[in-house]
XYZ file of C-alpha atoms in Angstrom:
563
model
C 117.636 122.620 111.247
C 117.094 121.939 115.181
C 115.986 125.573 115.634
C 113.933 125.608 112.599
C 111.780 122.159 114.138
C 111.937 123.719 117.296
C 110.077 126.859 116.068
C 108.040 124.801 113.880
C 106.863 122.026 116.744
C 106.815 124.672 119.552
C 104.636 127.932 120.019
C 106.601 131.594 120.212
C 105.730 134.044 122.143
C 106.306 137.145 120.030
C 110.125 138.635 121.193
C 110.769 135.031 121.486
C 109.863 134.871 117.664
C 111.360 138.148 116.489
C 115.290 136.887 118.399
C 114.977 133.170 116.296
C 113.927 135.753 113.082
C 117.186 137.475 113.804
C 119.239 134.439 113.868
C 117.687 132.960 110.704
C 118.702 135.811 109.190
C 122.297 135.869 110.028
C 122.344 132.240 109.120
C 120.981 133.500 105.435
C 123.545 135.788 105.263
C 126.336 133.438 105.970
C 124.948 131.127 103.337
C 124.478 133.149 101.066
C 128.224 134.208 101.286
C 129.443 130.928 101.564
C 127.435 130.015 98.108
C 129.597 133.103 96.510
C 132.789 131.987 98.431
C 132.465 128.471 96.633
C 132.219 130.053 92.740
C 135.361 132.341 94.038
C 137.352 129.414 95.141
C 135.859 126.840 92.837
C 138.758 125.537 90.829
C 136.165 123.807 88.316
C 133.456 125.054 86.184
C 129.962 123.904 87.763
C 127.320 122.574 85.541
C 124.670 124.783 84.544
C 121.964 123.326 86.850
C 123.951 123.923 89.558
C 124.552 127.205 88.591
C 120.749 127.893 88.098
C 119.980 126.820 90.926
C 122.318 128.669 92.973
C 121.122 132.077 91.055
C 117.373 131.326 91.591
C 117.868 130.421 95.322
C 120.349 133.670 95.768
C 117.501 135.933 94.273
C 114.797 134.102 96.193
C 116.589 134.362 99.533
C 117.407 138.073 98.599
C 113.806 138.641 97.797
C 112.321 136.890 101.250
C 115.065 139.062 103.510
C 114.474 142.227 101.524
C 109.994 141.392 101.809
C 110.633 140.395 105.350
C 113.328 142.604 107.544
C 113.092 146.169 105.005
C 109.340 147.061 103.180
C 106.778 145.516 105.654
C 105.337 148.936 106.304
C 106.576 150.352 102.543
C 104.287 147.359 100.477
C 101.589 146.333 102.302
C 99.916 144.930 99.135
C 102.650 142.016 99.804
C 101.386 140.973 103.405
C 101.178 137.750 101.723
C 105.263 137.311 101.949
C 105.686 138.058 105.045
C 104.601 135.204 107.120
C 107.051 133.518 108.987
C 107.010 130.623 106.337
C 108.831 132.154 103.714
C 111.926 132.571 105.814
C 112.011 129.297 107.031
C 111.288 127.967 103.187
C 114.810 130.115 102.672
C 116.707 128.591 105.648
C 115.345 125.004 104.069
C 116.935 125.820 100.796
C 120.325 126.954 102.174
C 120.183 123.848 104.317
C 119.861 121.658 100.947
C 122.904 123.730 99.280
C 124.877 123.294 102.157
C 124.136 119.824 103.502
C 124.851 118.919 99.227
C 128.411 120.305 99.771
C 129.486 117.596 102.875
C 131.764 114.854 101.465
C 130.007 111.926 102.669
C 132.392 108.605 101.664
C 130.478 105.099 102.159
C 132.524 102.358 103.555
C 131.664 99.083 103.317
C 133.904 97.463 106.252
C 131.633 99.435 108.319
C 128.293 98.743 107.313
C 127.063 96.351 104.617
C 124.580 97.944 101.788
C 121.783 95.759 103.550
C 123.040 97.471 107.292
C 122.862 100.775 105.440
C 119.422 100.546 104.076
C 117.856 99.278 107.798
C 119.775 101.988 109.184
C 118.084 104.587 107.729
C 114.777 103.599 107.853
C 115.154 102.717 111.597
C 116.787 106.433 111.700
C 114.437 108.005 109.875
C 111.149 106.197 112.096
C 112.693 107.092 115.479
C 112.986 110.829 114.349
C 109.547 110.442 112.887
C 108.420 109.342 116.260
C 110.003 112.321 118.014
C 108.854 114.716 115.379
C 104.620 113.632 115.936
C 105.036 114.378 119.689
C 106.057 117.437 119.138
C 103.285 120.287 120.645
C 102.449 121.666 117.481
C 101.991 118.640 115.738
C 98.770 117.421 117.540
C 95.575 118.625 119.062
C 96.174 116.813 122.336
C 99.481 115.289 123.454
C 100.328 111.566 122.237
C 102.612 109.050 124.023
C 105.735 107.679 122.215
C 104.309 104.198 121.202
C 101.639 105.377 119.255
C 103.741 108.380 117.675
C 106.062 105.837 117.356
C 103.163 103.530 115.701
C 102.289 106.415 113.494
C 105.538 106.996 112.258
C 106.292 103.113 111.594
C 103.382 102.931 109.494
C 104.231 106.131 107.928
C 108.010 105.531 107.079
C 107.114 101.803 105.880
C 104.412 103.199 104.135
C 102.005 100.703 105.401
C 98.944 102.433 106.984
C 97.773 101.288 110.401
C 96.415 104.015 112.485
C 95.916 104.214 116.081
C 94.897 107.948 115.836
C 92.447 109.544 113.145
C 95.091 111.511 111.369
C 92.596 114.466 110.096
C 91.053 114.927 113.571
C 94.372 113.860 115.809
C 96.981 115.795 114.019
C 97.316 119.352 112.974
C 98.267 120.764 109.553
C 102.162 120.728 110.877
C 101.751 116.688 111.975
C 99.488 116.027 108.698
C 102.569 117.566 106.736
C 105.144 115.731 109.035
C 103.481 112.374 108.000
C 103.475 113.275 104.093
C 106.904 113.884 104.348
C 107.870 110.364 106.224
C 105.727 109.251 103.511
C 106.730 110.345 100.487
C 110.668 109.899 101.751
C 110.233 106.306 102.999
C 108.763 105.548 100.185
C 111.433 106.119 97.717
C 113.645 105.971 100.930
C 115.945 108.627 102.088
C 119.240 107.734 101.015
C 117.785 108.216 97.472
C 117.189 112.025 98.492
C 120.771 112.497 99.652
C 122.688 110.728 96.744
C 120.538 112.507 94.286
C 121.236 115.958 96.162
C 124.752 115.043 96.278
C 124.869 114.110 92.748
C 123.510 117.376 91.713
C 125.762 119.636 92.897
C 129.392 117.415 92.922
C 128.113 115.982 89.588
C 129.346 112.114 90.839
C 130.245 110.069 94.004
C 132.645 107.824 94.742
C 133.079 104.247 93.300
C 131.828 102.652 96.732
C 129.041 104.879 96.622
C 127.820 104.254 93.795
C 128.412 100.699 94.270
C 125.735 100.811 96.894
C 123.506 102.923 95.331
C 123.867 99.937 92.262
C 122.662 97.935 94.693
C 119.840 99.995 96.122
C 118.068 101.351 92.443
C 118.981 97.832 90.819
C 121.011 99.183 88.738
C 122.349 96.816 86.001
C 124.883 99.471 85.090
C 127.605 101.304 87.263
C 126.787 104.096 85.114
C 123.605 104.095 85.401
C 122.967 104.777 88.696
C 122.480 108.374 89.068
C 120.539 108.087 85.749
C 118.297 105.812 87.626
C 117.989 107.790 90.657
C 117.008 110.966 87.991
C 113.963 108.245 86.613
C 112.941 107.002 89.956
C 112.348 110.778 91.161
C 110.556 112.392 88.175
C 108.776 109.590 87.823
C 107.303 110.045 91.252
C 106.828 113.248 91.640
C 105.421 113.652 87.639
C 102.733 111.332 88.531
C 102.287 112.733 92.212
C 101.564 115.990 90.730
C 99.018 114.680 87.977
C 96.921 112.834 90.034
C 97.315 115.826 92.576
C 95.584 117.829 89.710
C 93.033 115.261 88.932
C 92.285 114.372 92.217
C 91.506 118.172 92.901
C 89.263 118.199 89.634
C 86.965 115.521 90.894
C 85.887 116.895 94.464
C 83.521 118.273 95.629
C 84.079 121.826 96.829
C 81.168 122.305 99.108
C 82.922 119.484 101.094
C 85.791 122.314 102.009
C 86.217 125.203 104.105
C 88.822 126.619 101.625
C 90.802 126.553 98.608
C 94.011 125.859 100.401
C 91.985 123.187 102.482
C 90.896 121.076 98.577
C 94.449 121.696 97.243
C 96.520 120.202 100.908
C 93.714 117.236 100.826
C 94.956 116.387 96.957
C 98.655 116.544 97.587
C 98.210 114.231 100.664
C 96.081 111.825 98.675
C 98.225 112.191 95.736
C 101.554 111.461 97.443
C 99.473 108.760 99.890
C 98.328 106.971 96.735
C 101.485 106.676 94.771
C 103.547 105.653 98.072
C 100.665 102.624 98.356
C 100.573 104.258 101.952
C 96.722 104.479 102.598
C 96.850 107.613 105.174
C 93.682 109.479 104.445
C 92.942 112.505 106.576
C 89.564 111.512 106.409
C 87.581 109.626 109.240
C 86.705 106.462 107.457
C 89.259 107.294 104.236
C 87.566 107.230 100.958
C 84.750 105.711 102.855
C 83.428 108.889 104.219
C 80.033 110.386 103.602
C 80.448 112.543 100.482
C 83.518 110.398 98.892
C 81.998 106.849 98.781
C 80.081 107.620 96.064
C 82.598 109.414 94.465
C 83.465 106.883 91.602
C 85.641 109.605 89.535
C 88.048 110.219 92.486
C 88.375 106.306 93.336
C 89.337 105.937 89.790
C 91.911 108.633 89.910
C 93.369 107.248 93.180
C 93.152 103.383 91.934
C 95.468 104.492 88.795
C 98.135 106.327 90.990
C 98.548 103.627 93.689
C 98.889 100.739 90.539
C 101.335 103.144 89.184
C 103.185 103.549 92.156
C 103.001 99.747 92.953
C 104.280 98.255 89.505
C 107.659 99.904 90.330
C 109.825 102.187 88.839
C 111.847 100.163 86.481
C 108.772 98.748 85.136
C 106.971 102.300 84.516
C 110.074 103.204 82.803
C 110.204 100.320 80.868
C 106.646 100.582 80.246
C 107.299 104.394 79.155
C 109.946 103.245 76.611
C 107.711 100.718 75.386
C 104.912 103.035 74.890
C 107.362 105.429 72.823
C 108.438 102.619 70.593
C 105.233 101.345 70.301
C 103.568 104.316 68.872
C 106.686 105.243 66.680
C 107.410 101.844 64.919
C 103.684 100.747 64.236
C 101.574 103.784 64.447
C 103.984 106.036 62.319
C 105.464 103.482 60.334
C 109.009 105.013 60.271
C 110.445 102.727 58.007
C 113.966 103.195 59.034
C 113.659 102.814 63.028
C 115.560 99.437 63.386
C 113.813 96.764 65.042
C 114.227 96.167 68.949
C 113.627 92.885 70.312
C 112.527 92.681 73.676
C 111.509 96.638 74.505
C 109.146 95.264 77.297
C 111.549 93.354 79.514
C 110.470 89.923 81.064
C 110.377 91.580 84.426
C 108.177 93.766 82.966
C 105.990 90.990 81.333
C 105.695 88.614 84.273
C 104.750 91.428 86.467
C 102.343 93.177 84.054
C 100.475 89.822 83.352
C 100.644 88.758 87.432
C 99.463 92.449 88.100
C 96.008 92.127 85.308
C 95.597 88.548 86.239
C 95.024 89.386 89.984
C 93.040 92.665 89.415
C 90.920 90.804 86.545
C 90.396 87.723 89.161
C 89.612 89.692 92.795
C 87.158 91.876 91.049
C 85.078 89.526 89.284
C 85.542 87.212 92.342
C 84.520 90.746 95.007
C 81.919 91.524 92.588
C 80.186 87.661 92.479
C 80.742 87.303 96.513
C 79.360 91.030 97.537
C 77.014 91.622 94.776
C 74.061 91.235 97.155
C 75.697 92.370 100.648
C 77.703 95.541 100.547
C 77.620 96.218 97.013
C 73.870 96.884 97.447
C 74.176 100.243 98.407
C 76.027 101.566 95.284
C 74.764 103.303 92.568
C 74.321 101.309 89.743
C 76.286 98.953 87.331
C 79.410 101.592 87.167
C 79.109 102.095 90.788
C 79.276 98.117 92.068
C 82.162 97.887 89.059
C 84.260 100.418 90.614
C 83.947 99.739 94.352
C 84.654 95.792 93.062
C 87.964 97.080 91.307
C 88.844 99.710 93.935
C 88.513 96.386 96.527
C 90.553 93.780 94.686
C 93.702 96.726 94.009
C 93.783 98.343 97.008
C 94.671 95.225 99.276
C 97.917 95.372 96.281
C 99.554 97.428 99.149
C 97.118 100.711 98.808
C 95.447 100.842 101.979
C 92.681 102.725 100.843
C 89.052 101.798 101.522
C 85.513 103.089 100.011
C 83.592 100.061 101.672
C 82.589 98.815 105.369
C 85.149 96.655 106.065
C 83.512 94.878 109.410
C 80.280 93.898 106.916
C 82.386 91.897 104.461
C 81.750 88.308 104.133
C 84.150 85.483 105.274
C 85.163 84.523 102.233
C 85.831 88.626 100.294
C 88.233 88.495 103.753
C 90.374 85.907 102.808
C 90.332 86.752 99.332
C 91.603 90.309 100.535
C 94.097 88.530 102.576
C 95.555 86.568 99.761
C 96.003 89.567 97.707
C 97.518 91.272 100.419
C 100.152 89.034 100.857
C 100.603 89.152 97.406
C 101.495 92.489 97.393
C 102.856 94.909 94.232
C 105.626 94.403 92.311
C 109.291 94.478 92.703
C 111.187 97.372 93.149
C 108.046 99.448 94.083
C 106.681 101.576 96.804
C 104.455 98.843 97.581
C 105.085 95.586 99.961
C 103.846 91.872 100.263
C 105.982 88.645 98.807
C 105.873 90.992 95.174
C 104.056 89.840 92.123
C 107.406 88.523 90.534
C 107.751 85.854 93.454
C 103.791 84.831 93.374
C 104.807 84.294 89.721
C 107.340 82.456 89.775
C 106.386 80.388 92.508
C 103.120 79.524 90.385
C 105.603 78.502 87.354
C 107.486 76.259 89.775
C 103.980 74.592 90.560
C 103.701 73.851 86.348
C 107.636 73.070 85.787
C 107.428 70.397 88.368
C 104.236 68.314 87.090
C 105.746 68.684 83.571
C 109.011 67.015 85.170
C 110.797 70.213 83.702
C 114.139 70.583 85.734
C 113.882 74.691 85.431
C 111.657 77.274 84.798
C 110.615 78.393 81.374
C 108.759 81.356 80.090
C 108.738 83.623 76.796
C 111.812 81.631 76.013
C 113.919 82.411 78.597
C 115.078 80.294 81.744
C 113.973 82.225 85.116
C 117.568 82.069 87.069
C 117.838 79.574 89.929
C 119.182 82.684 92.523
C 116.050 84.242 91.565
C 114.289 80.578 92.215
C 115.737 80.077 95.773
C 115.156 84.016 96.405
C 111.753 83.791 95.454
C 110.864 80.650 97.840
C 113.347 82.456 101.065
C 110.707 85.042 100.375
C 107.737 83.119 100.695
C 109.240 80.951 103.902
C 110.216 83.945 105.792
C 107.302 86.164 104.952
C 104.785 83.436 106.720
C 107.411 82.613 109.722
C 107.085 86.056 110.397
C 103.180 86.663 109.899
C 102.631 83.468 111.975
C 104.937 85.080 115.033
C 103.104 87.722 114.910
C 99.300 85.755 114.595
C 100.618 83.973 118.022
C 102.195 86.641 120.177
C 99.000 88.944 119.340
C 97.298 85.904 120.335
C 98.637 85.748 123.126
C 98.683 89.358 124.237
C 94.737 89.957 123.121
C 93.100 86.886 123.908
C 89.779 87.909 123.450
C 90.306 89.440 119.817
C 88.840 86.670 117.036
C 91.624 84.892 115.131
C 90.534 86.115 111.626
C 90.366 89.942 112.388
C 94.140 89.495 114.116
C 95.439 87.704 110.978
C 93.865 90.324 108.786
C 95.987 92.926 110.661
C 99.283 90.927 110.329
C 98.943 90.081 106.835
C 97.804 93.781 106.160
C 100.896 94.923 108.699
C 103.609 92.902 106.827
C 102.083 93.503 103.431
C 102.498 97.225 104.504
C 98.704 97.642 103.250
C 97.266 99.301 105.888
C 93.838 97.640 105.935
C 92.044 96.821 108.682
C 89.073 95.295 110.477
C 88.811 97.585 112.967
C 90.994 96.339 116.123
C 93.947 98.235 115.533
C 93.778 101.370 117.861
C 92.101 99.155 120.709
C 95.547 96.671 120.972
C 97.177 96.214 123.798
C 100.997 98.119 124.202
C 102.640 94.792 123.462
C 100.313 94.233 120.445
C 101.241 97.672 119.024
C 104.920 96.667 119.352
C 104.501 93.338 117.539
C 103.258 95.208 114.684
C 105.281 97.697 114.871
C 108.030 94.949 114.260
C 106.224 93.585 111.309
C 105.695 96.587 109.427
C 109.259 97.038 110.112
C 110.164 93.846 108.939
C 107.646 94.194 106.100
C 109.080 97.366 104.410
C 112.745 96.515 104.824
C 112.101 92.602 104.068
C 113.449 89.509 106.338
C 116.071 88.443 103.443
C 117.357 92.082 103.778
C 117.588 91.551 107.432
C 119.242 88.467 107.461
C 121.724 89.551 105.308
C 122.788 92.391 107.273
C 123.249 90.165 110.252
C 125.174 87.437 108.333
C 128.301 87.489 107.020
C 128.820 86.701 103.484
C 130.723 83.553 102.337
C 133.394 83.803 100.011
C 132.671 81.835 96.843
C 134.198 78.090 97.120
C 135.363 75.977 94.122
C 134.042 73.066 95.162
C 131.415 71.208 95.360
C 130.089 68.211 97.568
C 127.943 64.997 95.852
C 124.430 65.775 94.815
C 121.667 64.524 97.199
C 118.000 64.542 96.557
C 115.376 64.661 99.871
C 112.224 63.124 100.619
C 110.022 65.405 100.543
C 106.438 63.658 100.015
């Protein structure tokens, strides 16, 4: 895999090219015997996907040696296959079926799930980093902060640029950054437990005890099930909108077909991932896509999709199934199912349409006669209002001027970033389940209600004091970093550097314009907040403190001033 980035990030001459050829062909060779060895001295009988996939990557490999090393000159109607690109799509797939076969055993007196899960996304942005400066990745060269930057933003799926990623980067760094994306997104240790799970078909019971932890899981044995959901989900929806998004452009606005169909996968994948990287200029903003109103609509439904989370699209799916079953169908002997649509679900469904409903009606009042003036018509001024009031959910994405808003559209923006999407979700911010909850504490207490009580349930008190750690730690760290940019731009307006750490820690990605001309120090504060934004402070603190053992007792009751 070192020689394959190598020869991806560095330019061959042509014997240099040929010897690394060579190699990658002895290494297909020795995996594809290795894959035989393993049925030979296989004691068990693999599953049938295993097996399928181990016969379709056999026949593939065997097909890309035989296209590449033994016809070039014999079927030059298949020039197509051989580019370098097939063989190292080969290598990639023996690297998958072999790096699947390593027992990896999780221990937990080494690293708590919390360590784990900052682990690899501090991992994963420090390769990022290394992979961006890498010659072939860029047009010009790029120091390590802001390819560190870039892959921060990437990884934590936030959005900040420093660079313009369709003029900055090549096709190889545009394709880097999609990959960060999409695998910080769902984050990478859900890649390697699913490929593990595959092919072993199971992990160990501290494995999977993390991975509980890390899908939410309610069930031990429903973790790999989850991990199944969470990743057809994603890339099912990925794909559609990839699809649609290609449907609505304009093709005049391309050099080529293979130009329009890379520009929808990154879009697709940006969207869903509520990461906001747009290889255009001024993103959706540009001449020839702001007035694109079928597009923004395709690209507001992915990134709400990818930023209600994956247990409540799945919930949502079953719902949806049941739904049109019992009542439209009127099967008379489907037994009834009380609560299909979960509270989770509920609270964060009804936060989600209360705050979309709200911002746009509240973006469309304040900008109706400043920047909504240029768009085209009723529809138009709708969909730029509703594009505006869900993308600062955590999207990124921007089809308006956002240095001619007024005042008071800024702050609204600002609240909704820190908002954010909803729990277990591609998306950041304080999550719609804590704004809720937090709101339902406000109602509880001026009813002098000693808990909180909705759709007749009680709301948990851990989920209570989680909700208002969230809240506390999420403006202790905004406000650090309001005062040490402060501090290290002076002459930068206070507004414009709260909209950036609001936007950074909300992993949004929205900006006012200041963020490529920061200072080094400035870069690094925000680099620390989208960190800290992606991974969460309660995560954090958790790793670094140890957990108490449950006591079984309890001191006297005291209640504190507190106005």
């Amino acid at each position: 895999m070192v020689m394959l980035v190598v020869d991806f990030g560095f330019t061959q001459s042509k014997d240099i090219q040929i010897s690394v050829n060579e190699v990658y062909f002895i290494i297909l060779i020795t995996g594809l015997f290795a894959t035989v060895l393993r049925y030979i001295k296989q004691n068990k009988v693999l599953r049938k996907n295993v097996i399928l996939f181990d016969v379709a990557s056999i026949l593939v490999i065997l097909s890309i040696i035989y296209l590449h090393f033994f016809s070039e000159h014999s079927h030059k109607q298949l020039s197509l296959f051989y580019d370098d690109i097939w063989m190292k799509l080969a290598i990639i797939l023996t690297f998958i079926r072999e790096f699947a076969e390593r027992k990896v055993t999780y221990k937990r007196k080494f690293l708590n799930p919390a360590q784990l899960f900052i682990l690899s996304f501090f991992l994963l942005i420090v390769m990022g980093a290394f992979l961006l400066m890498l010659p072939n990745a860029t047009h010009t060269s790029i120091s390590f902060l802001d390819a560190l930057f870039t892959s921060t933003s990437a990884v934590c799926v936030t959005g900040l640029i420093v660079v313009d990623t369709g003029s900055f980067f090549t096709e190889f760094g545009q394709t880097i950054l999609i990959i960060l994306i999409q695998i910080g997104g769902l984050g990478i240790l859900t890649f390697a437990s699913y490929f593990s799970y595959f092919f072993k078909d199971g992990a160990t019971y501290e494995n999977q005890l993390v991975l509980g932890d890390m899908t939410n899981s309610k069930k031990l044995g429903e973790v790999f099930t989850t991990l199944k959901r969470i990743l057809f989900i994603t890339f099912f929806i990925e794909s559609i909108g990839a699809i649609l998004i290609y449907t609505s452009l304009d093709k005049t606005l391309f050099n080529s077909l293979l130009e329009r169909v890379f520009f929808s996968a990154f879009h697709s994948v940006s969207a869903f991932c509520n990461a906001g990287f747009s290889t255009l200029p001024n993103s959706l903003y540009e001449t020839g896509f702001r007035y694109n109103y079928t597009l923004q609509t395709i690209v507001i439904a992915i990134f709400v999709l990818g930023g209600l989370g994956f247990p409540i699209v799945a919930n949502l799916v079953k719902y949806t199934k049941y739904f049109f079953i019992s009542r439209l169908f009127r099967k008379k002997h489907l037994s009834y199912k009380p609560w299909v649509l979960n509270i989770n679900s509920r609270i964060a469904l009804i936060t989600t349409i209360s705050l979309t409903v709200i911002g746009t009606i509240m973006f469309f009042i304040n900008e109706y006669n400043y920047i909504l003036t240029n768009q085209k018509g009723i529809i138009g001024k709708f969909v730029t209002s509703l594009f505006a009031a869900t993308t600062p959910r955590t999207s990124g994405f921007n089809t308006i001027d956002m240095g001619a808003l007024q005042t008071s559209s800024i702050l609204l923006i600002i609240l909704l970033m820190w908002i954010g999407a909803s729990p277990a979700s591609t998306g950041g911010g304080i999550k719609t389940n804590t704004f809720a909850i937090a709101t339902l504490n406000f109602f509880s207490l001026a009813k002098g209600k000693s808990r909180i009580e909705i759709y007749r349930r009680e709301i948990a008190e851990v989920s209570i004091r989680r909700a208002f750690a969230v809240i506390s730690l999420s403006l202790v760290v905004i406000g650090f970093g309001i005062f040490a940019i402060s501090e290290f731009d002076p002459q930068l307006d206070l507004l414009s550097i709260a909209f950036e750490c609001f936007s950074a820690y909300s992993t949004v990605g929205l900006s006012l314009g200041i963020t490529a001309g920061l200072s080094s120090f400035s870069k690094f504060v925000l680099i620390i907040i989208m960190f800290i934004g992606r991974v969460s402070m309660l995560s954090i603190l958790i790793a670094v403190f140890k957990k108490v053992k449950h006591k079984n007792y309890r001191y006297p009751t005291e209640e504190i001033t507190i106005n």
